[in-house]
PDB file of N, CA and C in Angstrom:
ATOM      1  N   CYS W   1       7.269   5.003  -2.830  1.00  0.00           N
ATOM      2  CA  CYS W   1       6.301   4.894  -1.756  1.00  0.00           C
ATOM      3  C   CYS W   1       6.457   3.551  -1.035  1.00  0.00           C
ATOM      4  N   LEU W   2       6.474   2.458  -1.781  1.00  0.00           N
ATOM      5  CA  LEU W   2       6.582   1.148  -1.138  1.00  0.00           C
ATOM      6  C   LEU W   2       7.884   0.991  -0.373  1.00  0.00           C
ATOM      7  N   LYS W   3       8.964   1.443  -0.949  1.00  0.00           N
ATOM      8  CA  LYS W   3      10.255   1.349  -0.264  1.00  0.00           C
ATOM      9  C   LYS W   3      10.197   2.088   1.060  1.00  0.00           C
ATOM     10  N   SER W   4       9.617   3.280   1.079  1.00  0.00           N
ATOM     11  CA  SER W   4       9.539   4.041   2.327  1.00  0.00           C
ATOM     12  C   SER W   4       8.613   3.357   3.331  1.00  0.00           C
ATOM     13  N   VAL W   5       7.564   2.713   2.873  1.00  0.00           N
ATOM     14  CA  VAL W   5       6.659   1.990   3.773  1.00  0.00           C
ATOM     15  C   VAL W   5       7.433   0.886   4.493  1.00  0.00           C
ATOM     16  N   PHE W   6       8.181   0.101   3.735  1.00  0.00           N
ATOM     17  CA  PHE W   6       8.907  -1.016   4.331  1.00  0.00           C
ATOM     18  C   PHE W   6      10.134  -0.568   5.113  1.00  0.00           C
ATOM     19  N   ASP W   7      10.780   0.492   4.672  1.00  0.00           N
ATOM     20  CA  ASP W   7      11.964   0.993   5.368  1.00  0.00           C
ATOM     21  C   ASP W   7      11.635   1.631   6.718  1.00  0.00           C
ATOM     22  N   THR W   8      10.415   2.114   6.877  1.00  0.00           N
ATOM     23  CA  THR W   8      10.072   2.858   8.095  1.00  0.00           C
ATOM     24  C   THR W   8       9.115   2.109   9.022  1.00  0.00           C
ATOM     25  N   ARG W   9       8.772   0.904   8.716  1.00  0.00           N
ATOM     26  CA  ARG W   9       7.756   0.201   9.515  1.00  0.00           C
ATOM     27  C   ARG W   9       8.250  -0.264  10.874  1.00  0.00           C
ATOM     28  N   GLY W  10       9.557  -0.366  11.049  1.00  0.00           N
ATOM     29  CA  GLY W  10      10.081  -0.858  12.318  1.00  0.00           C
ATOM     30  C   GLY W  10       9.562  -2.254  12.586  1.00  0.00           C
ATOM     31  N   SER W  11       9.031  -2.476  13.793  1.00  0.00           N
ATOM     32  CA  SER W  11       8.504  -3.796  14.138  1.00  0.00           C
ATOM     33  C   SER W  11       7.002  -3.896  13.894  1.00  0.00           C
ATOM     34  N   THR W  12       6.425  -2.843  13.302  1.00  0.00           N
ATOM     35  CA  THR W  12       4.995  -2.833  13.022  1.00  0.00           C
ATOM     36  C   THR W  12       4.679  -3.839  11.925  1.00  0.00           C
ATOM     37  N   ASP W  13       3.710  -4.698  12.170  1.00  0.00           N
ATOM     38  CA  ASP W  13       3.278  -5.689  11.191  1.00  0.00           C
ATOM     39  C   ASP W  13       2.264  -5.021  10.263  1.00  0.00           C
ATOM     40  N   LEU W  14       2.557  -4.991   8.980  1.00  0.00           N
ATOM     41  CA  LEU W  14       1.698  -4.305   8.024  1.00  0.00           C
ATOM     42  C   LEU W  14       1.147  -5.266   6.979  1.00  0.00           C
ATOM     43  N   GLU W  15      -0.064  -5.006   6.559  1.00  0.00           N
ATOM     44  CA  GLU W  15      -0.653  -5.652   5.389  1.00  0.00           C
ATOM     45  C   GLU W  15      -0.647  -4.582   4.297  1.00  0.00           C
ATOM     46  N   VAL W  16       0.052  -4.841   3.198  1.00  0.00           N
ATOM     47  CA  VAL W  16       0.157  -3.850   2.125  1.00  0.00           C
ATOM     48  C   VAL W  16      -0.582  -4.366   0.902  1.00  0.00           C
ATOM     49  N   ILE W  17      -1.531  -3.566   0.449  1.00  0.00           N
ATOM     50  CA  ILE W  17      -2.341  -3.899  -0.717  1.00  0.00           C
ATOM     51  C   ILE W  17      -2.143  -2.792  -1.742  1.00  0.00           C
ATOM     52  N   VAL W  18      -1.798  -3.180  -2.967  1.00  0.00           N
ATOM     53  CA  VAL W  18      -1.619  -2.208  -4.050  1.00  0.00           C
ATOM     54  C   VAL W  18      -2.673  -2.489  -5.107  1.00  0.00           C
ATOM     55  N   ILE W  19      -3.389  -1.448  -5.495  1.00  0.00           N
ATOM     56  CA  ILE W  19      -4.363  -1.555  -6.575  1.00  0.00           C
ATOM     57  C   ILE W  19      -3.763  -0.874  -7.797  1.00  0.00           C
ATOM     58  N   ASP W  20      -3.580  -1.636  -8.861  1.00  0.00           N
ATOM     59  CA  ASP W  20      -3.089  -1.076 -10.118  1.00  0.00           C
ATOM     60  C   ASP W  20      -4.293  -0.816 -11.014  1.00  0.00           C
ATOM     61  N   ASN W  21      -4.569   0.441 -11.262  1.00  0.00           N
ATOM     62  CA  ASN W  21      -5.728   0.856 -12.050  1.00  0.00           C
ATOM     63  C   ASN W  21      -5.388   0.876 -13.536  1.00  0.00           C
ATOM     64  N   ALA W  22      -4.979  -0.283 -14.058  1.00  0.00           N
ATOM     65  CA  ALA W  22      -4.647  -0.444 -15.484  1.00  0.00           C
ATOM     66  C   ALA W  22      -3.550   0.517 -15.927  1.00  0.00           C
ATOM     67  N   SER W  23      -2.500   0.616 -15.108  1.00  0.00           N
ATOM     68  CA  SER W  23      -1.404   1.533 -15.456  1.00  0.00           C
ATOM     69  C   SER W  23      -0.733   1.101 -16.757  1.00  0.00           C
ATOM     70  N   GLN W  24      -0.192   2.069 -17.447  1.00  0.00           N
ATOM     71  CA  GLN W  24       0.484   1.818 -18.717  1.00  0.00           C
ATOM     72  C   GLN W  24       2.001   2.008 -18.585  1.00  0.00           C
ATOM     73  N   ASP W  25       2.484   2.144 -17.352  1.00  0.00           N
ATOM     74  CA  ASP W  25       3.909   2.361 -17.122  1.00  0.00           C
ATOM     75  C   ASP W  25       4.537   1.099 -16.518  1.00  0.00           C
ATOM     76  N   THR W  26       5.567   1.254 -15.744  1.00  0.00           N
ATOM     77  CA  THR W  26       6.290   0.111 -15.181  1.00  0.00           C
ATOM     78  C   THR W  26       5.860  -0.224 -13.755  1.00  0.00           C
ATOM     79  N   THR W  27       4.691   0.205 -13.369  1.00  0.00           N
ATOM     80  CA  THR W  27       4.209  -0.001 -12.000  1.00  0.00           C
ATOM     81  C   THR W  27       4.280  -1.463 -11.575  1.00  0.00           C
ATOM     82  N   THR W  28       3.734  -2.360 -12.361  1.00  0.00           N
ATOM     83  CA  THR W  28       3.700  -3.768 -11.947  1.00  0.00           C
ATOM     84  C   THR W  28       5.102  -4.362 -11.864  1.00  0.00           C
ATOM     85  N   LYS W  29       6.007  -3.914 -12.700  1.00  0.00           N
ATOM     86  CA  LYS W  29       7.398  -4.387 -12.622  1.00  0.00           C
ATOM     87  C   LYS W  29       8.079  -3.887 -11.348  1.00  0.00           C
ATOM     88  N   ILE W  30       7.797  -2.673 -10.968  1.00  0.00           N
ATOM     89  CA  ILE W  30       8.354  -2.121  -9.730  1.00  0.00           C
ATOM     90  C   ILE W  30       7.830  -2.916  -8.532  1.00  0.00           C
ATOM     91  N   ILE W  31       6.570  -3.234  -8.551  1.00  0.00           N
ATOM     92  CA  ILE W  31       5.944  -3.960  -7.443  1.00  0.00           C
ATOM     93  C   ILE W  31       6.500  -5.378  -7.333  1.00  0.00           C
ATOM     94  N   GLU W  32       6.985  -5.933  -8.420  1.00  0.00           N
ATOM     95  CA  GLU W  32       7.599  -7.268  -8.411  1.00  0.00           C
ATOM     96  C   GLU W  32       8.684  -7.371  -7.340  1.00  0.00           C
ATOM     97  N   ARG W  33       9.422  -6.278  -7.103  1.00  0.00           N
ATOM     98  CA  ARG W  33      10.495  -6.299  -6.097  1.00  0.00           C
ATOM     99  C   ARG W  33       9.949  -6.536  -4.694  1.00  0.00           C
ATOM    100  N   PHE W  34       8.689  -6.244  -4.494  1.00  0.00           N
ATOM    101  CA  PHE W  34       8.069  -6.359  -3.173  1.00  0.00           C
ATOM    102  C   PHE W  34       7.029  -7.476  -3.127  1.00  0.00           C
ATOM    103  N   LYS W  35       7.029  -8.349  -4.126  1.00  0.00           N
ATOM    104  CA  LYS W  35       5.925  -9.296  -4.292  1.00  0.00           C
ATOM    105  C   LYS W  35       5.678 -10.197  -3.081  1.00  0.00           C
ATOM    106  N   SER W  36       6.694 -10.469  -2.291  1.00  0.00           N
ATOM    107  CA  SER W  36       6.467 -11.319  -1.118  1.00  0.00           C
ATOM    108  C   SER W  36       5.790 -10.553   0.020  1.00  0.00           C
ATOM    109  N   GLU W  37       5.779  -9.227  -0.059  1.00  0.00           N
ATOM    110  CA  GLU W  37       5.225  -8.409   1.022  1.00  0.00           C
ATOM    111  C   GLU W  37       4.000  -7.596   0.608  1.00  0.00           C
ATOM    112  N   VAL W  38       3.594  -7.709  -0.651  1.00  0.00           N
ATOM    113  CA  VAL W  38       2.509  -6.879  -1.179  1.00  0.00           C
ATOM    114  C   VAL W  38       1.465  -7.758  -1.852  1.00  0.00           C
ATOM    115  N   ARG W  39       0.227  -7.439  -1.598  1.00  0.00           N
ATOM    116  CA  ARG W  39      -0.868  -8.060  -2.348  1.00  0.00           C
ATOM    117  C   ARG W  39      -1.215  -7.110  -3.476  1.00  0.00           C
ATOM    118  N   LEU W  40      -1.068  -7.553  -4.706  1.00  0.00           N
ATOM    119  CA  LEU W  40      -1.319  -6.727  -5.882  1.00  0.00           C
ATOM    120  C   LEU W  40      -2.638  -7.118  -6.521  1.00  0.00           C
ATOM    121  N   ILE W  41      -3.489  -6.128  -6.731  1.00  0.00           N
ATOM    122  CA  ILE W  41      -4.745  -6.326  -7.456  1.00  0.00           C
ATOM    123  C   ILE W  41      -4.667  -5.477  -8.716  1.00  0.00           C
ATOM    124  N   CYS W  42      -4.765  -6.118  -9.869  1.00  0.00           N
ATOM    125  CA  CYS W  42      -4.659  -5.421 -11.154  1.00  0.00           C
ATOM    126  C   CYS W  42      -6.039  -5.302 -11.794  1.00  0.00           C
ATOM    127  N   ASN W  43      -6.454  -4.080 -12.008  1.00  0.00           N
ATOM    128  CA  ASN W  43      -7.711  -3.827 -12.703  1.00  0.00           C
ATOM    129  C   ASN W  43      -7.462  -3.789 -14.210  1.00  0.00           C
ATOM    130  N   GLN W  44      -8.426  -4.242 -14.953  1.00  0.00           N
ATOM    131  CA  GLN W  44      -8.322  -4.246 -16.412  1.00  0.00           C
ATOM    132  C   GLN W  44      -8.593  -2.869 -17.007  1.00  0.00           C
ATOM    133  N   ALA W  45      -9.227  -2.008 -16.213  1.00  0.00           N
ATOM    134  CA  ALA W  45      -9.522  -0.634 -16.636  1.00  0.00           C
ATOM    135  C   ALA W  45      -9.304   0.281 -15.432  1.00  0.00           C
ATOM    136  N   ASN W  46      -9.115   1.560 -15.707  1.00  0.00           N
ATOM    137  CA  ASN W  46      -8.965   2.527 -14.638  1.00  0.00           C
ATOM    138  C   ASN W  46     -10.347   2.815 -14.055  1.00  0.00           C
ATOM    139  N   LEU W  47     -10.593   2.275 -12.872  1.00  0.00           N
ATOM    140  CA  LEU W  47     -11.906   2.393 -12.251  1.00  0.00           C
ATOM    141  C   LEU W  47     -12.048   3.657 -11.415  1.00  0.00           C
ATOM    142  N   GLY W  48     -10.963   4.413 -11.307  1.00  0.00           N
ATOM    143  CA  GLY W  48     -10.993   5.647 -10.536  1.00  0.00           C
ATOM    144  C   GLY W  48     -10.417   5.463  -9.140  1.00  0.00           C
ATOM    145  N   TYR W  49     -10.020   6.587  -8.563  1.00  0.00           N
ATOM    146  CA  TYR W  49      -9.348   6.610  -7.268  1.00  0.00           C
ATOM    147  C   TYR W  49     -10.220   6.026  -6.149  1.00  0.00           C
ATOM    148  N   ALA W  50     -11.453   6.481  -6.049  1.00  0.00           N
ATOM    149  CA  ALA W  50     -12.333   6.039  -4.960  1.00  0.00           C
ATOM    150  C   ALA W  50     -12.630   4.544  -5.047  1.00  0.00           C
ATOM    151  N   LYS W  51     -12.932   4.063  -6.233  1.00  0.00           N
ATOM    152  CA  LYS W  51     -13.249   2.640  -6.407  1.00  0.00           C
ATOM    153  C   LYS W  51     -12.034   1.778  -6.065  1.00  0.00           C
ATOM    154  N   ALA W  52     -10.845   2.206  -6.485  1.00  0.00           N
ATOM    155  CA  ALA W  52      -9.630   1.460  -6.169  1.00  0.00           C
ATOM    156  C   ALA W  52      -9.397   1.431  -4.660  1.00  0.00           C
ATOM    157  N   ASN W  53      -9.607   2.559  -3.999  1.00  0.00           N
ATOM    158  CA  ASN W  53      -9.477   2.586  -2.535  1.00  0.00           C
ATOM    159  C   ASN W  53     -10.453   1.608  -1.898  1.00  0.00           C
ATOM    160  N   ASN W  54     -11.687   1.622  -2.358  1.00  0.00           N
ATOM    161  CA  ASN W  54     -12.697   0.716  -1.808  1.00  0.00           C
ATOM    162  C   ASN W  54     -12.331  -0.749  -2.041  1.00  0.00           C
ATOM    163  N   GLN W  55     -11.723  -1.055  -3.176  1.00  0.00           N
ATOM    164  CA  GLN W  55     -11.277  -2.423  -3.428  1.00  0.00           C
ATOM    165  C   GLN W  55     -10.262  -2.853  -2.375  1.00  0.00           C
ATOM    166  N   GLY W  56      -9.287  -2.006  -2.109  1.00  0.00           N
ATOM    167  CA  GLY W  56      -8.268  -2.325  -1.121  1.00  0.00           C
ATOM    168  C   GLY W  56      -8.847  -2.482   0.271  1.00  0.00           C
ATOM    169  N   ILE W  57      -9.740  -1.574   0.644  1.00  0.00           N
ATOM    170  CA  ILE W  57     -10.372  -1.639   1.962  1.00  0.00           C
ATOM    171  C   ILE W  57     -11.178  -2.927   2.104  1.00  0.00           C
ATOM    172  N   GLU W  58     -11.870  -3.303   1.042  1.00  0.00           N
ATOM    173  CA  GLU W  58     -12.723  -4.488   1.075  1.00  0.00           C
ATOM    174  C   GLU W  58     -11.929  -5.772   1.335  1.00  0.00           C
ATOM    175  N   VAL W  59     -10.737  -5.891   0.783  1.00  0.00           N
ATOM    176  CA  VAL W  59      -9.955  -7.120   0.943  1.00  0.00           C
ATOM    177  C   VAL W  59      -9.025  -7.080   2.153  1.00  0.00           C
ATOM    178  N   SER W  60      -8.892  -5.928   2.772  1.00  0.00           N
ATOM    179  CA  SER W  60      -8.014  -5.802   3.936  1.00  0.00           C
ATOM    180  C   SER W  60      -8.540  -6.623   5.107  1.00  0.00           C
ATOM    181  N   LYS W  61      -7.600  -7.211   5.837  1.00  0.00           N
ATOM    182  CA  LYS W  61      -7.962  -8.013   7.002  1.00  0.00           C
ATOM    183  C   LYS W  61      -7.659  -7.287   8.307  1.00  0.00           C
ATOM    184  N   ASP W  62      -7.090  -6.108   8.225  1.00  0.00           N
ATOM    185  CA  ASP W  62      -6.684  -5.377   9.421  1.00  0.00           C
ATOM    186  C   ASP W  62      -7.777  -4.447   9.926  1.00  0.00           C
ATOM    187  N   ASP W  63      -7.576  -3.953  11.145  1.00  0.00           N
ATOM    188  CA  ASP W  63      -8.548  -3.063  11.782  1.00  0.00           C
ATOM    189  C   ASP W  63      -8.458  -1.631  11.255  1.00  0.00           C
ATOM    190  N   TYR W  64      -7.266  -1.215  10.851  1.00  0.00           N
ATOM    191  CA  TYR W  64      -7.040   0.152  10.378  1.00  0.00           C
ATOM    192  C   TYR W  64      -6.497   0.128   8.956  1.00  0.00           C
ATOM    193  N   VAL W  65      -6.858   1.153   8.194  1.00  0.00           N
ATOM    194  CA  VAL W  65      -6.415   1.260   6.809  1.00  0.00           C
ATOM    195  C   VAL W  65      -5.825   2.650   6.607  1.00  0.00           C
ATOM    196  N   LEU W  66      -4.649   2.693   5.999  1.00  0.00           N
ATOM    197  CA  LEU W  66      -4.013   3.946   5.625  1.00  0.00           C
ATOM    198  C   LEU W  66      -3.946   3.978   4.106  1.00  0.00           C
ATOM    199  N   LEU W  67      -4.576   4.966   3.500  1.00  0.00           N
ATOM    200  CA  LEU W  67      -4.564   5.098   2.046  1.00  0.00           C
ATOM    201  C   LEU W  67      -3.418   6.014   1.644  1.00  0.00           C
ATOM    202  N   LEU W  68      -2.572   5.540   0.737  1.00  0.00           N
ATOM    203  CA  LEU W  68      -1.430   6.321   0.269  1.00  0.00           C
ATOM    204  C   LEU W  68      -1.432   6.420  -1.241  1.00  0.00           C
ATOM    205  N   ASN W  69      -1.118   7.586  -1.747  1.00  0.00           N
ATOM    206  CA  ASN W  69      -0.875   7.763  -3.173  1.00  0.00           C
ATOM    207  C   ASN W  69       0.554   7.321  -3.468  1.00  0.00           C
ATOM    208  N   PRO W  70       0.857   6.979  -4.713  1.00  0.00           N
ATOM    209  CA  PRO W  70       2.191   6.450  -5.039  1.00  0.00           C
ATOM    210  C   PRO W  70       3.326   7.460  -4.871  1.00  0.00           C
ATOM    211  N   ASP W  71       3.024   8.729  -4.729  1.00  0.00           N
ATOM    212  CA  ASP W  71       4.094   9.723  -4.583  1.00  0.00           C
ATOM    213  C   ASP W  71       4.377  10.068  -3.114  1.00  0.00           C
ATOM    214  N   VAL W  72       3.763   9.345  -2.188  1.00  0.00           N
ATOM    215  CA  VAL W  72       3.965   9.582  -0.762  1.00  0.00           C
ATOM    216  C   VAL W  72       5.235   8.882  -0.304  1.00  0.00           C
ATOM    217  N   GLU W  73       5.983   9.563   0.539  1.00  0.00           N
ATOM    218  CA  GLU W  73       7.167   8.965   1.147  1.00  0.00           C
ATOM    219  C   GLU W  73       7.038   9.087   2.663  1.00  0.00           C
ATOM    220  N   LEU W  74       6.984   7.947   3.338  1.00  0.00           N
ATOM    221  CA  LEU W  74       6.877   7.947   4.793  1.00  0.00           C
ATOM    222  C   LEU W  74       8.241   8.196   5.415  1.00  0.00           C
ATOM    223  N   LYS W  75       8.223   8.893   6.528  1.00  0.00           N
ATOM    224  CA  LYS W  75       9.450   9.183   7.264  1.00  0.00           C
ATOM    225  C   LYS W  75       9.616   8.179   8.397  1.00  0.00           C
ATOM    226  N   GLU W  76      10.798   8.158   8.980  1.00  0.00           N
ATOM    227  CA  GLU W  76      11.161   7.206  10.028  1.00  0.00           C
ATOM    228  C   GLU W  76      10.112   7.154  11.141  1.00  0.00           C
ATOM    229  N   ASN W  77       9.750   5.935  11.522  1.00  0.00           N
ATOM    230  CA  ASN W  77       8.820   5.665  12.624  1.00  0.00           C
ATOM    231  C   ASN W  77       7.378   6.092  12.354  1.00  0.00           C
ATOM    232  N   CYS W  78       7.079   6.549  11.180  1.00  0.00           N
ATOM    233  CA  CYS W  78       5.744   7.044  10.848  1.00  0.00           C
ATOM    234  C   CYS W  78       4.668   5.992  11.128  1.00  0.00           C
ATOM    235  N   SER W  79       4.879   4.781  10.675  1.00  0.00           N
ATOM    236  CA  SER W  79       3.880   3.726  10.859  1.00  0.00           C
ATOM    237  C   SER W  79       3.642   3.454  12.329  1.00  0.00           C
ATOM    238  N   LYS W  80       4.697   3.355  13.108  1.00  0.00           N
ATOM    239  CA  LYS W  80       4.568   3.088  14.543  1.00  0.00           C
ATOM    240  C   LYS W  80       3.832   4.219  15.253  1.00  0.00           C
ATOM    241  N   VAL W  81       4.166   5.444  14.939  1.00  0.00           N
ATOM    242  CA  VAL W  81       3.510   6.589  15.577  1.00  0.00           C
ATOM    243  C   VAL W  81       2.007   6.571  15.279  1.00  0.00           C
ATOM    244  N   MET W  82       1.646   6.333  14.015  1.00  0.00           N
ATOM    245  CA  MET W  82       0.225   6.287  13.659  1.00  0.00           C
ATOM    246  C   MET W  82      -0.487   5.115  14.335  1.00  0.00           C
ATOM    247  N   PHE W  83       0.161   3.962  14.326  1.00  0.00           N
ATOM    248  CA  PHE W  83      -0.440   2.779  14.940  1.00  0.00           C
ATOM    249  C   PHE W  83      -0.627   2.993  16.441  1.00  0.00           C
ATOM    250  N   ASP W  84       0.385   3.519  17.115  1.00  0.00           N
ATOM    251  CA  ASP W  84       0.277   3.781  18.554  1.00  0.00           C
ATOM    252  C   ASP W  84      -0.843   4.781  18.843  1.00  0.00           C
ATOM    253  N   PHE W  85      -1.000   5.783  17.997  1.00  0.00           N
ATOM    254  CA  PHE W  85      -2.061   6.770  18.182  1.00  0.00           C
ATOM    255  C   PHE W  85      -3.438   6.127  18.079  1.00  0.00           C
ATOM    256  N   MET W  86      -3.597   5.291  17.077  1.00  0.00           N
ATOM    257  CA  MET W  86      -4.890   4.659  16.871  1.00  0.00           C
ATOM    258  C   MET W  86      -5.188   3.699  18.007  1.00  0.00           C
TER     259      MET W  86
END
């Protein structure tokens, strides 16, 4: 998901926030590859999907928020098309 976000953003300036809901896999290690471009918030417990989304929205500094699940893959120009629409 993160790779597709960065690969398809074009010239769109993005703020990327990842909420880790106490994952037990390699999520945080994967995110390390993007650490200069991602704000990572790690929860000590799984607070649930809605609460994690609200955490990200609360700390976001941008006007628009796009919520993505980790299995989403953005296609070419997707970010620009959505941003231009908004």
